[in-house]
XYZ file of C-alpha atoms in Angstrom:
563
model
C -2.400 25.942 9.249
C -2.554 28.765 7.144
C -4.809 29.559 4.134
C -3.347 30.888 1.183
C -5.230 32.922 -1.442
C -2.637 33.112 -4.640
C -2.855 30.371 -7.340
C -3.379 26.921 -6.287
C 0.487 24.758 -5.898
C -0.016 22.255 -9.473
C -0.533 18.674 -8.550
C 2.897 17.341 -9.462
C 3.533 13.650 -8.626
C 5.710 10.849 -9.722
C 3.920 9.127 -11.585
C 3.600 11.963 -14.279
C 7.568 11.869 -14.799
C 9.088 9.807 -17.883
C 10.965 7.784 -15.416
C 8.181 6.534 -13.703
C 8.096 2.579 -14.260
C 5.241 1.959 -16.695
C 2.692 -0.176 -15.511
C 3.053 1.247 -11.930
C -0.013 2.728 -9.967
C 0.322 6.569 -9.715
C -1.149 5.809 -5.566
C -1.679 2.770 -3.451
C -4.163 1.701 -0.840
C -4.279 3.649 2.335
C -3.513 0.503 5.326
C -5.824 0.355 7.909
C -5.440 -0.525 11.275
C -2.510 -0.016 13.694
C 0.671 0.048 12.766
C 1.398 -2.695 14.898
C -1.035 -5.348 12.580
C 1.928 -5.072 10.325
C 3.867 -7.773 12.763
C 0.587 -9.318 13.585
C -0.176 -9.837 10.022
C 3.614 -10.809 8.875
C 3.416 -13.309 12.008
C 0.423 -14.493 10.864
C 1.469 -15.930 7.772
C 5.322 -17.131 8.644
C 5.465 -17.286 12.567
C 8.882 -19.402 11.435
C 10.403 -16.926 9.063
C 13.707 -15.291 11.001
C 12.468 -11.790 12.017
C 15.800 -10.456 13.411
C 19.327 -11.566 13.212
C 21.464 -10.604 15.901
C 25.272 -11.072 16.955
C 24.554 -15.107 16.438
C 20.809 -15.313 17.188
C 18.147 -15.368 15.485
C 14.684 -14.550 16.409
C 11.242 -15.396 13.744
C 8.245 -13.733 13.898
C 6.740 -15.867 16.544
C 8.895 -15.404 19.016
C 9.268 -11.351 18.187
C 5.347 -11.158 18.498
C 5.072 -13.288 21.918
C 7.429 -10.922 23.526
C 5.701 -7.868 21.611
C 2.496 -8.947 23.245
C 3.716 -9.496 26.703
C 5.491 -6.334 26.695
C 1.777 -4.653 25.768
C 0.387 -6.662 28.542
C 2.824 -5.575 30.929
C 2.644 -1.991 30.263
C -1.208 -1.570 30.469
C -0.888 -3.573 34.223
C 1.761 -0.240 34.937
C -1.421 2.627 33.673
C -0.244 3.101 30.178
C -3.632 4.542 28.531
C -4.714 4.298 24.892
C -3.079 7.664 23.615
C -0.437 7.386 26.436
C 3.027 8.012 25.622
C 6.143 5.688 26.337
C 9.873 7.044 25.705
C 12.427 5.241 23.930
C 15.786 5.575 24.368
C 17.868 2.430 23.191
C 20.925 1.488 20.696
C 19.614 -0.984 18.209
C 18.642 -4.398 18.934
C 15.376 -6.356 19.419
C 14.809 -4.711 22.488
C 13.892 -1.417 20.096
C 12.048 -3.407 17.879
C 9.758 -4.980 20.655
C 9.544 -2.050 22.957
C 8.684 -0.345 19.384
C 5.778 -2.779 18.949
C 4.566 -3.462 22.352
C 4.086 0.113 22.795
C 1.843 0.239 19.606
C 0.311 -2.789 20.573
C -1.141 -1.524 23.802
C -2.388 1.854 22.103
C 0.234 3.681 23.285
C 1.848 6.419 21.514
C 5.989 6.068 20.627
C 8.524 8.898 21.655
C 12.058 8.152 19.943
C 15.264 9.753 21.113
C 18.435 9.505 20.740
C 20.501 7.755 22.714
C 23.465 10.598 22.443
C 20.900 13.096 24.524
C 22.101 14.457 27.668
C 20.220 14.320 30.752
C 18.765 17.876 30.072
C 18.024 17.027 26.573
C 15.854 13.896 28.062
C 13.988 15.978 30.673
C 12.579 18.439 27.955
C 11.569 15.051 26.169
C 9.979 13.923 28.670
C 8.354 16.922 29.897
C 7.268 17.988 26.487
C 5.610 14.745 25.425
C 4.572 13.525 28.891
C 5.849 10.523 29.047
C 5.851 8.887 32.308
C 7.166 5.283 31.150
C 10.644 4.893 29.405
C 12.717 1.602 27.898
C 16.252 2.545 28.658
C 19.276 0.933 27.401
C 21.288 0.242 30.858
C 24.452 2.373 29.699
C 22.217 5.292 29.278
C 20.757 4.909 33.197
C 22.848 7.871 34.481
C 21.163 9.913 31.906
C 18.191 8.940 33.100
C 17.878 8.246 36.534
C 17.894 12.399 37.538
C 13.826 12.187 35.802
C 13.233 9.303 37.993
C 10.170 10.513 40.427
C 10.136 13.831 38.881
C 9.105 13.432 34.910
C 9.538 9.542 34.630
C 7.735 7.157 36.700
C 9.621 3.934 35.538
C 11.950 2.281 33.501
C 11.931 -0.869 32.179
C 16.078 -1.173 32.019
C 17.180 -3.198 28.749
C 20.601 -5.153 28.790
C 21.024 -5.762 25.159
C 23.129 -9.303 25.695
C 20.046 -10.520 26.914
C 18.763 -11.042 23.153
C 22.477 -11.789 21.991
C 23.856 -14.842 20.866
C 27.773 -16.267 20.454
C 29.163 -15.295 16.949
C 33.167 -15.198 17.079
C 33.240 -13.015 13.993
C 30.993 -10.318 15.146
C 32.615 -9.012 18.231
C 30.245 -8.042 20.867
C 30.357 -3.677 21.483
C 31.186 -2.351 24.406
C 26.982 -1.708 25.410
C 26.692 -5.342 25.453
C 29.314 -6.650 27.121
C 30.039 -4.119 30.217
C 29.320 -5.261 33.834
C 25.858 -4.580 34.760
C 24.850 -1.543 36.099
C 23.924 -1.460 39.979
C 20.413 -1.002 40.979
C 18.597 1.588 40.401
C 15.233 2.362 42.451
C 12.238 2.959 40.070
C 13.809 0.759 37.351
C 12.448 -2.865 35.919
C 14.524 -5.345 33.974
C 12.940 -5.792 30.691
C 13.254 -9.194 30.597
C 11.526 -10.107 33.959
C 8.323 -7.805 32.892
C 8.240 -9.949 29.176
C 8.769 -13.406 31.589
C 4.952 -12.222 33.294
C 3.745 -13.374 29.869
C 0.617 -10.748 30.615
C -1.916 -10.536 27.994
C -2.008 -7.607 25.800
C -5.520 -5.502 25.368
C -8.015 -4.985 22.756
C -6.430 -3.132 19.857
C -8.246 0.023 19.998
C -5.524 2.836 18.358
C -6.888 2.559 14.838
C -5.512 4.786 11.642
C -6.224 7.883 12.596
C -5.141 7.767 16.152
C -1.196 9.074 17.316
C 1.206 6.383 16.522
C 4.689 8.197 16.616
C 6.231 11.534 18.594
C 9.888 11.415 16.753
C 11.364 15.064 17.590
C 12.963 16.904 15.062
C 16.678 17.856 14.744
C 15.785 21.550 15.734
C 17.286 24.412 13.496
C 16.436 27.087 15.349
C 15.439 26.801 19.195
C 14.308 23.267 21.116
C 13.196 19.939 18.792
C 9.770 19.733 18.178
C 7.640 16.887 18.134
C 6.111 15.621 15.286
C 2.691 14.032 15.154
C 2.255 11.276 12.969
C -1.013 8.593 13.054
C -0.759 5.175 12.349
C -2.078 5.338 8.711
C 0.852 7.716 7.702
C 3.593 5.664 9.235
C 2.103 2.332 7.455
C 1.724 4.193 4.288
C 5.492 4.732 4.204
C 6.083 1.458 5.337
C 3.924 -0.100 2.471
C 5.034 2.308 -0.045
C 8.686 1.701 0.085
C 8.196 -1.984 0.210
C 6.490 -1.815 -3.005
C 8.921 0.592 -4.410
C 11.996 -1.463 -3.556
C 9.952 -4.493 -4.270
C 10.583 -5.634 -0.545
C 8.503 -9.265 0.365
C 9.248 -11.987 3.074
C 12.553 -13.052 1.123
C 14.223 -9.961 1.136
C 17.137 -9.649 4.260
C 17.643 -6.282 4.817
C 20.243 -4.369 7.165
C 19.297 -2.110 10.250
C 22.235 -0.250 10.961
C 21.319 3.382 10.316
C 20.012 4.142 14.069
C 16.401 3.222 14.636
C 15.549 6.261 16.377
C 15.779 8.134 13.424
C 12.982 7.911 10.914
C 15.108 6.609 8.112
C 16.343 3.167 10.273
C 12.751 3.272 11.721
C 10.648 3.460 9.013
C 13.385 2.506 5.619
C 14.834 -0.501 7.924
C 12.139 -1.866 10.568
C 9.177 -0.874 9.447
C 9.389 -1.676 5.839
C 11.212 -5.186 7.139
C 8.385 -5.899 9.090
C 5.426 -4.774 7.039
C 6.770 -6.919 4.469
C 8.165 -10.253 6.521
C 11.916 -9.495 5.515
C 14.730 -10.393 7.697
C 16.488 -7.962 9.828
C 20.118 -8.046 10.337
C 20.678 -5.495 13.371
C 23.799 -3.935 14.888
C 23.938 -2.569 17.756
C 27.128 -0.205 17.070
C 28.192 0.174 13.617
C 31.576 -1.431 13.076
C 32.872 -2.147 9.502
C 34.738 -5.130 9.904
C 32.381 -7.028 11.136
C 30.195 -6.144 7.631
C 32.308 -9.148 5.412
C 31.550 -11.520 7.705
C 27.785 -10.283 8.347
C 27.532 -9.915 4.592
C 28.661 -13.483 3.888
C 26.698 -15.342 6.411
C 22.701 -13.481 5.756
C 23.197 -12.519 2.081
C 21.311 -9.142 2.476
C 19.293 -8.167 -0.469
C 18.758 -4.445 0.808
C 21.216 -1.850 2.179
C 20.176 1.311 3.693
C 23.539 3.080 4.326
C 25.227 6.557 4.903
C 28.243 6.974 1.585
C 30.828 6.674 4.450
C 30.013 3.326 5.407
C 29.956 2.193 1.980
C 33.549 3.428 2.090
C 34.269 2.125 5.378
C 33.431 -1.456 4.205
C 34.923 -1.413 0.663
C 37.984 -0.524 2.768
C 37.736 -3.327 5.719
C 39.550 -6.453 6.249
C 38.524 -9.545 4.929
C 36.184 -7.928 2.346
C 35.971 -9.568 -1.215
C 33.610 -9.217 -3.870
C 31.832 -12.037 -2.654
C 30.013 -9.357 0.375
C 28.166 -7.822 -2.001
C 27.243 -10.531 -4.462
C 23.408 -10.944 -2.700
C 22.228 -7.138 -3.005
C 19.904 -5.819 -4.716
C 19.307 -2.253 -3.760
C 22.023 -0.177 -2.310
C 19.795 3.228 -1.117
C 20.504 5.818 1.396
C 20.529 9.857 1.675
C 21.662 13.521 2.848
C 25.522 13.675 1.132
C 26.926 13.077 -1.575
C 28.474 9.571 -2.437
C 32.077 9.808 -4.222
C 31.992 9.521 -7.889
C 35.032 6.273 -7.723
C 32.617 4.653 -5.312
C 29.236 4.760 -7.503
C 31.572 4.008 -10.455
C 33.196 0.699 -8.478
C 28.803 -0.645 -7.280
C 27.767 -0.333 -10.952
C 30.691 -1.803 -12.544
C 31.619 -5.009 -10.028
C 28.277 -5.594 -8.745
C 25.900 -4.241 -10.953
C 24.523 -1.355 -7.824
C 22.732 1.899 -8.248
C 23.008 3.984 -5.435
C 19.696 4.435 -5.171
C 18.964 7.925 -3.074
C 15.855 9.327 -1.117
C 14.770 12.248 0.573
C 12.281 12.478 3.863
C 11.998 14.274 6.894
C 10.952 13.570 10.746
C 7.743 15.807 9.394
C 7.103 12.790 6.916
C 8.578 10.275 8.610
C 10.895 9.446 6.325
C 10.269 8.796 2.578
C 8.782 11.493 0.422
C 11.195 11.022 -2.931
C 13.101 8.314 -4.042
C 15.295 7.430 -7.116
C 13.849 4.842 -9.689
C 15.853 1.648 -9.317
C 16.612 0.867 -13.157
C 17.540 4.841 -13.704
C 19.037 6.671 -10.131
C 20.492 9.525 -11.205
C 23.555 10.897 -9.129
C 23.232 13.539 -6.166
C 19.143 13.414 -7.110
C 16.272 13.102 -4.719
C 14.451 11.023 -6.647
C 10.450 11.699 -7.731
C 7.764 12.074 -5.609
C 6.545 8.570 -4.496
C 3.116 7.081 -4.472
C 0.281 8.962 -3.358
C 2.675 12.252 -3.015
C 2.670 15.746 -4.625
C 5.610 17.947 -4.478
C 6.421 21.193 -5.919
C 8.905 24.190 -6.283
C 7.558 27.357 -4.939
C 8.963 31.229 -3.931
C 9.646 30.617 -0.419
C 8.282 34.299 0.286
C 5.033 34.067 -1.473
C 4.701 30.104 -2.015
C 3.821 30.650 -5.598
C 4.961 27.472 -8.166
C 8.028 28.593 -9.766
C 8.972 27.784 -13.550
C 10.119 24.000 -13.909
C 14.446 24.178 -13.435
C 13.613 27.311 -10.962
C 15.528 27.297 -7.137
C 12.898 27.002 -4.780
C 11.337 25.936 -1.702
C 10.408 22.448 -1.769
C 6.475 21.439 -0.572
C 5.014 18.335 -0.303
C 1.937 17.091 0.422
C 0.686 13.137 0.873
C -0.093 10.204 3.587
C 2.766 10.600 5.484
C 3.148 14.698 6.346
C 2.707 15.053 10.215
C -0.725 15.829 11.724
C 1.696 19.095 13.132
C 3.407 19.548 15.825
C 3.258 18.812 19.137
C 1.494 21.355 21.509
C 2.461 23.801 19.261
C -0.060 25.406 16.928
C 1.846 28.290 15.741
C 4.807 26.363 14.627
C 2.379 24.204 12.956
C 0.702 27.268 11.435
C 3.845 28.309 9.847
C 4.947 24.907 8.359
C 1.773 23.619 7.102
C -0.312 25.737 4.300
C -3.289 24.806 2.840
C -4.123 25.544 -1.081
C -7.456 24.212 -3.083
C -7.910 22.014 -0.213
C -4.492 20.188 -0.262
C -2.470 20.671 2.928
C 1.376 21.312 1.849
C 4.605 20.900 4.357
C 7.321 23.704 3.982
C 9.985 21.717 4.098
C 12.579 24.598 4.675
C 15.013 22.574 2.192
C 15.934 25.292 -1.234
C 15.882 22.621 -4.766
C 14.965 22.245 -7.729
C 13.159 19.830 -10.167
C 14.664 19.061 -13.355
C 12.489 18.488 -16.841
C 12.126 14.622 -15.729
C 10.292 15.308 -12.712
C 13.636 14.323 -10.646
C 13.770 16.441 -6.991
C 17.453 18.174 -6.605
C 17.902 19.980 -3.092
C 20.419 23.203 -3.253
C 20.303 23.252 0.240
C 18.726 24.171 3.446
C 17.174 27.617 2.950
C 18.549 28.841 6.551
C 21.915 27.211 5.723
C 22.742 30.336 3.232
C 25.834 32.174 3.682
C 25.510 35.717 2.571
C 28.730 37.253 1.211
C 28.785 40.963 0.313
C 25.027 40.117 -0.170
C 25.434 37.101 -2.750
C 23.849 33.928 -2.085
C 26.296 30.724 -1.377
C 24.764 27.127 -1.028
C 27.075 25.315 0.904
C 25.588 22.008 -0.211
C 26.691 23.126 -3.996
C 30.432 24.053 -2.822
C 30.236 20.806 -1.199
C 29.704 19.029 -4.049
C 31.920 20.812 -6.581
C 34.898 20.329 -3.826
C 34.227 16.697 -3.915
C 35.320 16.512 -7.575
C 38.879 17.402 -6.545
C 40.768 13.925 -6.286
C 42.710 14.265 -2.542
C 39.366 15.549 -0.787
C 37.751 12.438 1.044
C 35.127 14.663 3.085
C 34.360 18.027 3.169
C 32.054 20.756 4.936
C 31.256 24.281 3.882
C 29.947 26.465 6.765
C 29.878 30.382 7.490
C 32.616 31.826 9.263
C 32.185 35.700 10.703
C 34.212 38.085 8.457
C 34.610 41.641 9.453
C 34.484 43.145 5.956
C 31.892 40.802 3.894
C 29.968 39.794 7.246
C 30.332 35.827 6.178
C 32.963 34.102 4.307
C 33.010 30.338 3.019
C 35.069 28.361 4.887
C 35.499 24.668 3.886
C 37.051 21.764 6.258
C 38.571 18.892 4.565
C 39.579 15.766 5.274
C 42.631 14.327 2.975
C 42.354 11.030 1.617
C 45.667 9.459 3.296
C 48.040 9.842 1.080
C 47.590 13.305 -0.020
C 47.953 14.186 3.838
C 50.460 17.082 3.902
C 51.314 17.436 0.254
C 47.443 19.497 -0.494
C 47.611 22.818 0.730
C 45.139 25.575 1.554
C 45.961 27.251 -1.780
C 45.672 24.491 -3.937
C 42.284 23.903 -2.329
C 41.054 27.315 -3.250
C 43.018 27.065 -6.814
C 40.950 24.059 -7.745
C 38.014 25.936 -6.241
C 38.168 29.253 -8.713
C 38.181 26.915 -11.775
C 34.588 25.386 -10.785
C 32.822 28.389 -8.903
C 31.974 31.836 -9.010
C 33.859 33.832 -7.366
C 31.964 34.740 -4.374
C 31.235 31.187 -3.797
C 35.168 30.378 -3.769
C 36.193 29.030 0.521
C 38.168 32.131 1.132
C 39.255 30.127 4.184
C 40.420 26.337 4.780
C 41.082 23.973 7.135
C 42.107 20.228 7.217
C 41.350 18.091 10.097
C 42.092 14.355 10.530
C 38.213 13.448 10.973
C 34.705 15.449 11.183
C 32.305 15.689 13.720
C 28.892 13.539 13.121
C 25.276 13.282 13.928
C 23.453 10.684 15.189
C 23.294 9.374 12.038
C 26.611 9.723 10.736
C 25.709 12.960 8.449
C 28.783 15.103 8.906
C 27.673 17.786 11.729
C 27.707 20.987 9.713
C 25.994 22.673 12.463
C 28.534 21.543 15.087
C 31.255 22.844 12.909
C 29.850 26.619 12.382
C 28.299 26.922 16.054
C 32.236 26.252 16.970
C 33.303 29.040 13.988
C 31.205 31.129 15.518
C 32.020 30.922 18.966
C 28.521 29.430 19.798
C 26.568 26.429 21.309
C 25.081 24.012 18.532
């Protein structure tokens, strides 16, 4: 980390905005313990509550921490060490939530990846982190199986059926009902090492010790891995159960992918910490949501604005789907003005948004539930500071200024992984508070609500002028036949970037909007220098892991590189 000597970053928190629900505590207790005594504790006191609900069964907290345990057992009879780290790389299901657990549970150290990761992509994982053990979905085994005897030692094969039951509405995905895989040499079925019923060990990893290795996306150069300890990731866990008022009657949905720090931490860690119900999916699919909706009454919905869209669109959907919910939250685009208007006028919904990184695993800002304001971060949750500062000097800009955004609090990483001069440059220390960079440009407004611009190495420089894409983004949106959009760079041989947006028409305007009507609509909201001087319509967009529209994809391909 690096030391800073210019004024001290103001202690700016929450709890100090207008907004901030009166009575509530500006911080909350630091958890102790492991962040597996979450289950332990939740199983404790409702062994009998349903834990998990999945394609027809349902599994309660009993059963999840039996299998939990064994898996603990079973992985300290193969060498795992306290501190030792275990990959992995699974669609979810129960089979993530126990390997999850059991890894935790015999002091072992978590290393999340995403399932969409090539062979190579796996290797530097692996390599990187040192893991030796993995939990592999058995669709992903090609991936795989080239690490076998090289950077992995085993892996414990998961077929997700396994923990399926028979519910004609829900149609099984493909990953669960595809012909087993052959055998593979070095590989153990999941289920027959939980059937050993081995005893798990003492449980040693307390809250300082690594918990969780989740890489992050990677701007620039390879992901890095981000160390987090156990008290950080049960802070967040605790925090946004009190926040959305989360307890062991709640149901909430885990369809956002659980490698990701939103559906880990938001979704299954908050569920768990709290004794909610789970309702997981294994591949999202829409139509199955009415159905799904109708039968587990879900209270809580963590969800990307195109699957809100997806479902208010799918067969079989009534008003009744959404008559149980409570809290309708997700993050990173913008949800369409008709949709926010159609939650808060049929059901009552505020889409409430939030804001986190892998570097905080997950929640750093989120919106007050009786006042969300559109587009908005939120304010800086329990226990957190934030501020705006000069990205160049890291001096506290003037409240309304654009800025970089820092935060510090319980859940910023410990740094990264092996890398202490990556570290240095994303964690600075002022009057003894340790601050992240986040890299993201924003705002705050006069309530203490968090705005991001955009990221600050997302810029496109035209002629020398400064052009947030995330800003075009959201001005385009206003224009009635636009149903997605992306603004990226594109190389131009006089200005040396140009805006280029790529649209996706809502169906019926398909082939009556044109380029110049685009562009038209454009000059009336922008400057400009921020106008798309170039646009394209495609059918669909690319997307991350995550279902965020794949900006980078789209301006690597612009620019004739590799993302």
């Amino acid at each position: 980390m690096t030391e800073q000597t210019t004024a001290p970053l103001p202690a700016e928190t929450g709890a100090q905005s207008p907004l901030w629900v009166p009575g509530e505590p500006a911080d909350i207790a630091l958890p102790p313990g492991n962040l597996a005594e979450g289950l332990i504790r939740s199983a404790a006191a409702f062994p009998e509550r349903p834990a998990l609900h999945y394609y027809g069964a349902t599994h309660d907290y009993g059963w999840l921490l039996a299998e939990v345990e064994w898996l603990a057992g079973y992985l300290v009879a193969q060498g795992l060490q306290p501190g030792g780290r275990v990959m992995i790389d699974l669609q979810n299901s129960p089979q993530f939530v126990i390997a999850f657990y059991g890894i935790l549970r015999a002091n072992g150290v978590v290393v999340p990846v995403n399932p969409m990761n090539t062979a190579d992509e796996l290797r530097h994982y692996a390599a990187d982190s040192g893991a030796r053990l993995a939990v592999v979905g058995e669709e992903l085994l090609d991936r795989i199986q080239p690490l076998l005897g090289a950077e992995i030692d085993q892996v414990l094969r998961v077929r997700y059926a396994d923990m399926a039951g028979d519910d004609p509405g829900q149609p099984l995905p493909g990953a669960l009902t595809a012909p087993a895989p052959r055998p593979v040499s070095g590989c153990t079925d999941f289920q027959a090492a939980l059937a050993l019923n081995l005893p798990p060990p003492p449980l040693v990893a307390g809250p300082d010790d690594l918990a969780l290795l989740p890489y992050s996306s990677g701007t620039t150069g390879r992901p890095k891995a981000c160390m987090h300890s156990h008290q950080g990731a049960q802070f967040v866990a605790k925090a946004q159960a009190a926040w959305y008022r989360i307890d062991r009657h709640s149901v909430m949905t885990s369809f956002m992918p659980l490698f990701h720090v939103a559906g880990m931490m938001a979704s299954m860690a908050t569920a768990i910490y709290a004794g909610a119900s789970l309702i997981l999916m294994t591949r999202w699919d829409a139509g199955a949501i009415p159905g799904l909706f109708r039968r587990h009454r879900p209270t809580w919905w963590s969800a990307a604005p195109t699957m809100v869209v997806d479902v208010l669109a799918a067969p079989g959907f009534s008003d009744e789907c959404f008559s149980s919910l409570r809290v309708v939250t997700g993050g990173g685009a913008s949800m369409p003005a008709a949709v926010v208007a159609r939650l808060r006028d049929k059901w009552g919904l505020r889409f409430c948004e939030g804001y986190g990184l892998t570097e905080t695993i997950s929640a750093t800002h989120l919106n007050p539930l009786q006042e969300p304001k559109p587009q908005c971060l939120g304010l800086p949750i329990y226990n957190t500071h934030a501020v705006i500062a000069d990205p160049e000097t890291l001096d506290p800009l003037p409240q309304g200024d654009l800025g970089e955004i820092l935060i510090s609090g319980p859940q910023v990483m410990r740094g990264y992984w092996n890398l202490p001069e990556a570290t240095a440059e994303t964690l600075v220390e002022r009057a003894g508070r340790l601050w992240l960079r986040t890299g993201d440009l924003g705002y705050a407004d006069a309530d203490g609500c968090y705005f991001i611009v955009d990221r600050i190495k997302r810029m496109i420089n035209v002629s020398g002028y400064k052009v947030w894409p995330a800003e075009c983004e959201m001005l385009l949106y206003r224009h009635p036949a636009v149903a997605e959009c992306a603004v990226i760079s594109a190389p131009d041989p006089r200005r040396g970037e140009a805006v280029r947006a790529i649209i996706t028409l809502r169906d019926e305007d398909r082939g009556t909007v044109t380029a110049e009507d685009i562009i038209g609509f454009a000059r009336e909201l922008m400057a400009a220098y921020k106008v798309p001087r170039q646009v394209e319509f495609r059918d669909t967009l690319p997307r991350t892991g995550t279902r965020k529209i794949d900006w980078r994809a789209l301006q690597a391909d612009a620019w004739g590189k590799t993302p």
